Coordinates of C-alpha atoms in Angstrom, one line a residue:
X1 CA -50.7 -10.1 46.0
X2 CA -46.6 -9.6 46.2
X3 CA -47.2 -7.7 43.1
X4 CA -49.9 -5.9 44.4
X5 CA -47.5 -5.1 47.2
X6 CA -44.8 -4.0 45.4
X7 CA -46.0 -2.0 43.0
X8 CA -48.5 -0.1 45.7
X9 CA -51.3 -1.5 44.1
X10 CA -54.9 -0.7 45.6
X11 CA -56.4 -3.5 44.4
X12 CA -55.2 -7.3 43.1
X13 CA -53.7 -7.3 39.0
X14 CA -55.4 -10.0 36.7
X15 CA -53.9 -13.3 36.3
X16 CA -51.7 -11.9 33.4
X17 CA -50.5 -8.3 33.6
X18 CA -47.4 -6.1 31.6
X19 CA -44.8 -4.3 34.2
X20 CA -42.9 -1.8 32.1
X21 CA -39.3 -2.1 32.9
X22 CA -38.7 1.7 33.7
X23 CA -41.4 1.1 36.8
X24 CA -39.7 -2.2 37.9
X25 CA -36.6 -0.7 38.0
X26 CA -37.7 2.8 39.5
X27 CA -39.7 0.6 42.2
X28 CA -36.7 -1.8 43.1
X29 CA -34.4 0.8 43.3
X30 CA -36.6 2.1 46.5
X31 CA -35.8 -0.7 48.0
X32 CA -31.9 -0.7 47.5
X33 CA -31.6 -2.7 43.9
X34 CA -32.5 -2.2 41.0
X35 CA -33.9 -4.3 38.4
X36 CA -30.1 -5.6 37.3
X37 CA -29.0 -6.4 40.5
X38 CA -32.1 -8.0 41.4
X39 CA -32.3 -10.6 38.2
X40 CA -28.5 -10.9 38.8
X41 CA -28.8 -12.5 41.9
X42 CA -32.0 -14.8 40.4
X43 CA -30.3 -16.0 37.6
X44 CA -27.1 -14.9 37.1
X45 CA -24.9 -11.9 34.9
X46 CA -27.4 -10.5 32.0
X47 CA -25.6 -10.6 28.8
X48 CA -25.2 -7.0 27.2
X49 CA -25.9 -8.7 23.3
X50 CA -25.7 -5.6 21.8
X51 CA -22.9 -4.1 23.4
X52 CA -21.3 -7.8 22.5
X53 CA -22.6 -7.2 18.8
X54 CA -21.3 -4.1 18.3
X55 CA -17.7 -5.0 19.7
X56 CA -17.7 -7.6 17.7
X57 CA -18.1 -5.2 14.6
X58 CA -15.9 -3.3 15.8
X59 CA -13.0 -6.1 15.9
X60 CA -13.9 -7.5 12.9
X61 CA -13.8 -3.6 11.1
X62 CA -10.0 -3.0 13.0
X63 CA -8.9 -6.2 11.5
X64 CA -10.0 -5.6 7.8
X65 CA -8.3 -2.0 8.3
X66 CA -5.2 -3.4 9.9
X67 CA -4.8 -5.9 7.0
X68 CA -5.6 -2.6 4.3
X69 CA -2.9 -0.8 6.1
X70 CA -0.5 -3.6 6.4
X71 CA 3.3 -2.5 4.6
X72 CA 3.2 -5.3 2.7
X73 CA -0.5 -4.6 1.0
X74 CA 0.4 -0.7 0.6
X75 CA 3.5 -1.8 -0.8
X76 CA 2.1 -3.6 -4.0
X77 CA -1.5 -1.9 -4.2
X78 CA -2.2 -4.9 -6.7
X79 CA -2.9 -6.9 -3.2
X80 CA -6.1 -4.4 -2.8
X81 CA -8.3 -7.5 -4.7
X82 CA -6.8 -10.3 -2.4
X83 CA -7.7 -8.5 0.6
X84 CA -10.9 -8.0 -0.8
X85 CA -11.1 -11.9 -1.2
X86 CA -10.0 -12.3 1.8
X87 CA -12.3 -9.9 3.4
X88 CA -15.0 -12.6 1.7
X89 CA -14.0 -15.7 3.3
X90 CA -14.7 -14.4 6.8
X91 CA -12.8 -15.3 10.2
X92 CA -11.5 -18.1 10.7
X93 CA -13.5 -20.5 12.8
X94 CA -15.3 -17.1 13.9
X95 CA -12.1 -15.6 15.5
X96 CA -10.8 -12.5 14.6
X97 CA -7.8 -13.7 16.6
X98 CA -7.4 -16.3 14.9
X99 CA -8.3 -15.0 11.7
X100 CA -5.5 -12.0 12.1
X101 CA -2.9 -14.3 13.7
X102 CA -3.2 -16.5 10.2
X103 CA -2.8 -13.2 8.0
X104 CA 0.0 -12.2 10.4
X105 CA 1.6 -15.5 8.5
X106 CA 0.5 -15.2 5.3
X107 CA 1.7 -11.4 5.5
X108 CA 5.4 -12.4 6.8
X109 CA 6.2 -15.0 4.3
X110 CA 4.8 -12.1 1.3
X111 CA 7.2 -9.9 3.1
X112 CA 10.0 -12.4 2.2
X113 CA 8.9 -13.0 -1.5
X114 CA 10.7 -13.5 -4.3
X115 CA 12.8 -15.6 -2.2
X116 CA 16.7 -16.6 -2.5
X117 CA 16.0 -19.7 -4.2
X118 CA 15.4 -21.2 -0.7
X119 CA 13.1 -24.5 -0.6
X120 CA 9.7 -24.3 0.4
X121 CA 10.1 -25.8 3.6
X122 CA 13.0 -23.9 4.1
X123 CA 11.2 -20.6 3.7
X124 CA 8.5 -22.2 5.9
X125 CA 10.8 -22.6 9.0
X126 CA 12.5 -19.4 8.2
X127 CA 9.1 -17.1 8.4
X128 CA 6.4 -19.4 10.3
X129 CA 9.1 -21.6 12.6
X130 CA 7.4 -24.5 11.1
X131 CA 8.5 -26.6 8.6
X132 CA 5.5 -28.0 7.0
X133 CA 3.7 -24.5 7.8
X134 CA 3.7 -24.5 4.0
X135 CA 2.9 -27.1 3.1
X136 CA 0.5 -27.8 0.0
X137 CA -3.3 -27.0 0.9
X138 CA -2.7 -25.8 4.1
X139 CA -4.4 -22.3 4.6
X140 CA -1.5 -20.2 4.6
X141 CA -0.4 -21.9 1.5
X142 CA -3.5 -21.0 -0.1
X143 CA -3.7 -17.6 0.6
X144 CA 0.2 -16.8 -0.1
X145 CA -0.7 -18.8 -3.5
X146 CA -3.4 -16.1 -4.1
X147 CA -1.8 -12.9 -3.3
X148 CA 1.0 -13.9 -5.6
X149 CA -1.6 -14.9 -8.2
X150 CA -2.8 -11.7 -7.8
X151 CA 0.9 -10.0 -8.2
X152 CA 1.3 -11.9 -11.0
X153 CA -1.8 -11.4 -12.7
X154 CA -2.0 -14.7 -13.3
X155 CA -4.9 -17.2 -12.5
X156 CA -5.2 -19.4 -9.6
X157 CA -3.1 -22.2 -9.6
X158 CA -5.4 -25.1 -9.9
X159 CA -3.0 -28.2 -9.3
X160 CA 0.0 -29.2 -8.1
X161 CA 2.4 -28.8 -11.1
X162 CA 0.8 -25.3 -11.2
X163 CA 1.0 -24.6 -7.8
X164 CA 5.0 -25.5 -7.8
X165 CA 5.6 -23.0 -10.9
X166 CA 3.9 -19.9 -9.0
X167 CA 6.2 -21.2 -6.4
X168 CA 9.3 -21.3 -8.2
X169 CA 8.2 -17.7 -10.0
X170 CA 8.5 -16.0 -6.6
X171 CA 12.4 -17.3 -5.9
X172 CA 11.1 -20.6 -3.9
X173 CA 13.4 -23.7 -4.6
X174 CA 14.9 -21.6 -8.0
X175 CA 17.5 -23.3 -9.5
X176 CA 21.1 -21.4 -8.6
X177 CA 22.3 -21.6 -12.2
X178 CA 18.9 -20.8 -14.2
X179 CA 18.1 -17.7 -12.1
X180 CA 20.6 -14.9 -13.6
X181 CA 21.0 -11.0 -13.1
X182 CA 22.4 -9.0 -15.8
X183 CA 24.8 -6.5 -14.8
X184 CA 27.3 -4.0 -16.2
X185 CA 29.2 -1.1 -15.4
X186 CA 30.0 -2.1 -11.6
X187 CA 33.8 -2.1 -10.8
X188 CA 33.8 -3.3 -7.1
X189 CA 37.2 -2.5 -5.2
X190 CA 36.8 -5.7 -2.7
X191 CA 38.1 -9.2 -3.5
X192 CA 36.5 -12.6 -4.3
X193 CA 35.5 -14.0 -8.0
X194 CA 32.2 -11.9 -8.3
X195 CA 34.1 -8.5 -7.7
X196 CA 36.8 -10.1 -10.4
X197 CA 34.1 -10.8 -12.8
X198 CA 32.1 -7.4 -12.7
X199 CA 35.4 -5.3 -13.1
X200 CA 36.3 -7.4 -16.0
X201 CA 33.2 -7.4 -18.1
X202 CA 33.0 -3.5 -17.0
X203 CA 36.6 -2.9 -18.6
X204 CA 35.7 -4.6 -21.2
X205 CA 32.4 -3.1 -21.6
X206 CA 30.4 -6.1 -21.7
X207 CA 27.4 -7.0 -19.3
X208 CA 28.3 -9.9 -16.6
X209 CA 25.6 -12.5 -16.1
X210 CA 25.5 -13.8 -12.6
X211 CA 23.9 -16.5 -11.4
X212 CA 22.3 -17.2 -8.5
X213 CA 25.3 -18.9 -6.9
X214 CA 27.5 -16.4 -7.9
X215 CA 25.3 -13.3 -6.0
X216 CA 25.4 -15.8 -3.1
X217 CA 28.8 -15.8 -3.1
X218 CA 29.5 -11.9 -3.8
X219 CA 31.2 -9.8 -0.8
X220 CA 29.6 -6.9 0.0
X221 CA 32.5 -5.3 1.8
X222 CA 33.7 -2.2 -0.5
X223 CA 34.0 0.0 -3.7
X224 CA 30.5 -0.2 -4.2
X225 CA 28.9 2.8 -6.7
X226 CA 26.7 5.8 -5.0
X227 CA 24.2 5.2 -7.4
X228 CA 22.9 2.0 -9.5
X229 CA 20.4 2.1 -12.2
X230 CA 17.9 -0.4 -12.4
X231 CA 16.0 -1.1 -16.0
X232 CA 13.4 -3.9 -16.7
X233 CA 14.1 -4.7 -19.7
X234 CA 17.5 -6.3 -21.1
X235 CA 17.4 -3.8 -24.1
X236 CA 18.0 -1.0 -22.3
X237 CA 21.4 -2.0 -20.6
X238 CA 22.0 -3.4 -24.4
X239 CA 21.9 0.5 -25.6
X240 CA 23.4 1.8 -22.4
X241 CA 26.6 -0.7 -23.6
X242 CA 26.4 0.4 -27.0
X243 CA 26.2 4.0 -26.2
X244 CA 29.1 4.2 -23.1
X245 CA 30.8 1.1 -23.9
X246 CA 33.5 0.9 -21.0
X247 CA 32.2 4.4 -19.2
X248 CA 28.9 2.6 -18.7
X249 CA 27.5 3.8 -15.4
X250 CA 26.1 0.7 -12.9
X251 CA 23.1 -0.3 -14.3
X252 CA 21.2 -3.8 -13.7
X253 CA 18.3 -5.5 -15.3
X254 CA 15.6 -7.2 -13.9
X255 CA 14.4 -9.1 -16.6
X256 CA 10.8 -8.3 -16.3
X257 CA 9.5 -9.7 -12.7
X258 CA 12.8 -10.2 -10.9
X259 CA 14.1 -13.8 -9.5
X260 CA 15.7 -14.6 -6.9
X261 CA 19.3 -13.5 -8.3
X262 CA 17.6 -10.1 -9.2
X263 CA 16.8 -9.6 -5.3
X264 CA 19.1 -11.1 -4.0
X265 CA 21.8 -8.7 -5.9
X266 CA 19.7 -5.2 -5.6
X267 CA 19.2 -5.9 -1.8
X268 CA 23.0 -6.7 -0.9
X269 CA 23.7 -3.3 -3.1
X270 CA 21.2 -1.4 -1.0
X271 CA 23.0 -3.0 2.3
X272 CA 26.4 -1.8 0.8
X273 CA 25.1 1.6 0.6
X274 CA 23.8 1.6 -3.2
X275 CA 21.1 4.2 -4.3
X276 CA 19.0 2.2 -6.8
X277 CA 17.0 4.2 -8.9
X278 CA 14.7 2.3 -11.1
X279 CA 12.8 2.6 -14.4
X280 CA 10.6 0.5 -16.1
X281 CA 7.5 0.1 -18.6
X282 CA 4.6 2.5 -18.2
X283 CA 1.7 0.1 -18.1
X284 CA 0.2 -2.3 -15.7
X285 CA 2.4 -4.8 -15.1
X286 CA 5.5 -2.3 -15.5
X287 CA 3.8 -0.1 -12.4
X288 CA 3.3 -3.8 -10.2
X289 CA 6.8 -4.8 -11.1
X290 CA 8.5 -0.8 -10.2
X291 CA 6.0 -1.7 -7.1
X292 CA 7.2 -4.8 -6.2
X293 CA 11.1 -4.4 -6.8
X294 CA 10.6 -0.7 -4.5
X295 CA 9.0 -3.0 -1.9
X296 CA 11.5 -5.7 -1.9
X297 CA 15.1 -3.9 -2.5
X298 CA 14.2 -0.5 -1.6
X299 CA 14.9 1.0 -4.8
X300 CA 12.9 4.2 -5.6
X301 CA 11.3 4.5 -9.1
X302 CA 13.1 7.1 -11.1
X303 CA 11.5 8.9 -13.8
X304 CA 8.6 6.9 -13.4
X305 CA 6.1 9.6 -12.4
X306 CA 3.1 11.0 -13.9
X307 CA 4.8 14.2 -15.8
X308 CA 6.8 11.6 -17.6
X309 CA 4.6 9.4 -19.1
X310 CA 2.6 12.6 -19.8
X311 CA 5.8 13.7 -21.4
X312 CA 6.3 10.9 -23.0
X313 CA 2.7 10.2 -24.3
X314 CA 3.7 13.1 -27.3
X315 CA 1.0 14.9 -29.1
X316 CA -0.4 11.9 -31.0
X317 CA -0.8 8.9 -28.5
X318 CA -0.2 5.9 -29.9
X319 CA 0.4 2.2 -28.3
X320 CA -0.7 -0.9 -27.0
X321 CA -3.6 -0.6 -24.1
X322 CA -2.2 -0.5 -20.6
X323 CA -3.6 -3.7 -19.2
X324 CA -5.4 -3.6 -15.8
X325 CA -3.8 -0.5 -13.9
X326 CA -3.4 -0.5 -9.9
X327 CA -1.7 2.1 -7.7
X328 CA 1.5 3.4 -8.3
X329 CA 2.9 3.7 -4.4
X330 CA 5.2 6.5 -5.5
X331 CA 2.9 8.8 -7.4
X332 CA -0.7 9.1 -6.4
X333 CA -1.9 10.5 -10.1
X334 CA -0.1 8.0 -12.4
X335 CA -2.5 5.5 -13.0
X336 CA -5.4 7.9 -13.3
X337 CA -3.6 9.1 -16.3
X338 CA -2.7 5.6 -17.4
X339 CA -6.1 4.7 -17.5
X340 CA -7.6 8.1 -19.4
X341 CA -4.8 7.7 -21.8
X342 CA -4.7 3.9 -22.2
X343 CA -1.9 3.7 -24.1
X344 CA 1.6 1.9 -23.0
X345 CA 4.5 3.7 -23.1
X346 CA 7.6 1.4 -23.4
X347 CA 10.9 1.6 -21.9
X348 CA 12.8 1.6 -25.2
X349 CA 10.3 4.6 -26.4
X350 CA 11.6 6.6 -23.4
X351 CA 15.0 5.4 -23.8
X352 CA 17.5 8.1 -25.3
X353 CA 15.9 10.8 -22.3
X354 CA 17.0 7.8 -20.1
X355 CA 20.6 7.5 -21.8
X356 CA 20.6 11.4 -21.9
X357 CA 20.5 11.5 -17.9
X358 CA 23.3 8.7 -17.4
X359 CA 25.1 10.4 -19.9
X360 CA 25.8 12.9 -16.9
X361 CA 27.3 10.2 -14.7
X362 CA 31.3 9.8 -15.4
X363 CA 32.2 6.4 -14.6
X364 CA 35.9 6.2 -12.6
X365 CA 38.5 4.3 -14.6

């Protein structure tokens, strides 16, 4: 009969009967309420579950674009893959708080790699404020281990000897003396051993190999070059030497992927005011490693483009393949090229147009 009542019924409804929710709410809100306010007050606030849905979505798609936008991931596109992993494994206990405050982490100790040759816990405190934040198996450990896995192209480390070598190969715990930086042509005005050393071997027109220790210990203070060349590969500097001898201009090698005495050198050059230009392989790992020192030091790739491996390429390509090809940061079209042409071009191929452009620079003393 209430029903009856309410909904101005002429006669009484069947034991069961269907109310659509339009008329409910149209016939409450006659009476002051509507249907919401009326089931509020019975049993409580209605949950919106889609609205909550679709907010949800919409967290969890700002997160994965935050982390896709993230300096450290534009940096070194190679990281594309590991946020796709990531993107896999979900949130974290279902948080997307939690989930982005753990990448946050993982993000600022990437953002410190290759390391100084600190210790791991060392590096821990220094970027998490927690010692044993680190530590082996914990899940920012895990995920650091991957992206650098995925930098280095190298598989998952899949014990703890392995885990300690990936370690090691991004500048954590290296040894002060084994981790060395090739340099030459640097004549530093300001005092202390280091300074002593690079004017030495640069009069006599030999390269200076510094250790670890020894960048540690370098002053930064003065008589620093405009302009330092940067080369991956040692046989570069080796025909720089042989072809300027004591007018060498500044050039340094990293080696391939550069350690912590690599870094640690380019990044106190940039602080004294040093434009590093840098130069390296045309293939896949040569684009991560111009990626990764550019991201790290602040060095910009220098004849590294995609006119001058088109250049270099020559009528008849001819090489070994270019590996697996990611981004190049600095040049939107150079691995699309890399990856029609296929074909590697090497530093040493390039080399005499690279000696051809020193050969401008005029070295003082």
């Amino acid at each position: 009969m209430a029903l009856a009542d309410l909904l101005g019924m002429d006669r009484l409804p069947p034991a069961t009967v269907t109310v659509p929710v339009a008329k409910l709410d149209q016939v409450l809100a006659e009476t002051g309420d509507g249907l919401r306010d009326v089931v509020t007050r019975l049993v409580g606030p209605i949950e919106d579950r889609a609205g909550q849905r679709a907010a949800a979505i919409a967290d969890r798609a700002e997160l994965w674009a935050w982390l896709a936008g993230h300096p450290v991931v534009v940096g070194q596109p190679v990281l594309a893959d590991w946020v796709g992993f990531v993107r896999k494994l979900g949130l974290v206990g279902g948080s997307v708080a939690r989930t982005r405050s753990l990448l946050e982490q993982v993000l600022t100790v990437l953002g410190e790699l290759p390391a100084t040759g600190v210790p791991l816990p060392v590096l821990a405190e220094q970027t998490l404020r927690d010692s044993h934040g680190l530590d082996d198996g914990t899940r920012c450990a895990t995920l650091v281990l991957r992206a650098l896995a995925a930098i280095y192209e190298v598989p998952m480390p899949a014990d703890v000897v392995e885990r300690r070598r990936l370690w090691e190969r991004a500048g954590v715990a290296d040894d002060e003396l084994s981790s060395v930086v090739l340099v030459a042509g640097l004549r530093p005005t300001g005092p202390g051993l280091v300074s002593d050393m690079l004017r030495l071997c640069a009069d006599a027109g030999h390269v200076a190999a510094l250790t670890l220790a020894h960048v540690r210990a370098a002053q930064w203070s003065g008589g620093w070059p405009e302009t330092v060349w940067v080369f991956e590969n040692p046989s570069i500097v080796a025909v720089a030497l042989a072809r300027f001898g004591t007018r060498c201009p500044p050039v340094v090698c990293t080696s391939g992927w550069p350690n912590s005495a690599v870094v640690l050198l380019l990044q106190g050059l940039s602080s004294a005011g040093c434009r590093l230009r840098y130069h390296g392989d045309f293939d896949g790992e040569g684009i991560r490693i111009a990626a990764n020192v550019a991201a790290r030091t602040g060095a910009t790739p220098w004849r590294m483009g995609a006119s001058d491996y088109l250049d270099a390429l020559g009528p008849r390509p001819a090489g070994p393949s270019v590996g697996r090809v990611t981004d190049a940061p600095w040049d939107p079209d150079l691995a699309g090229h890399l990856r029609e042409h296929d074909v590697t071009v090497s530093e040493e191929r390039v080399a005499e147009t690279l000696m051809a452009e020193l050969d401008n620079y005029r070295s003082p003393g």
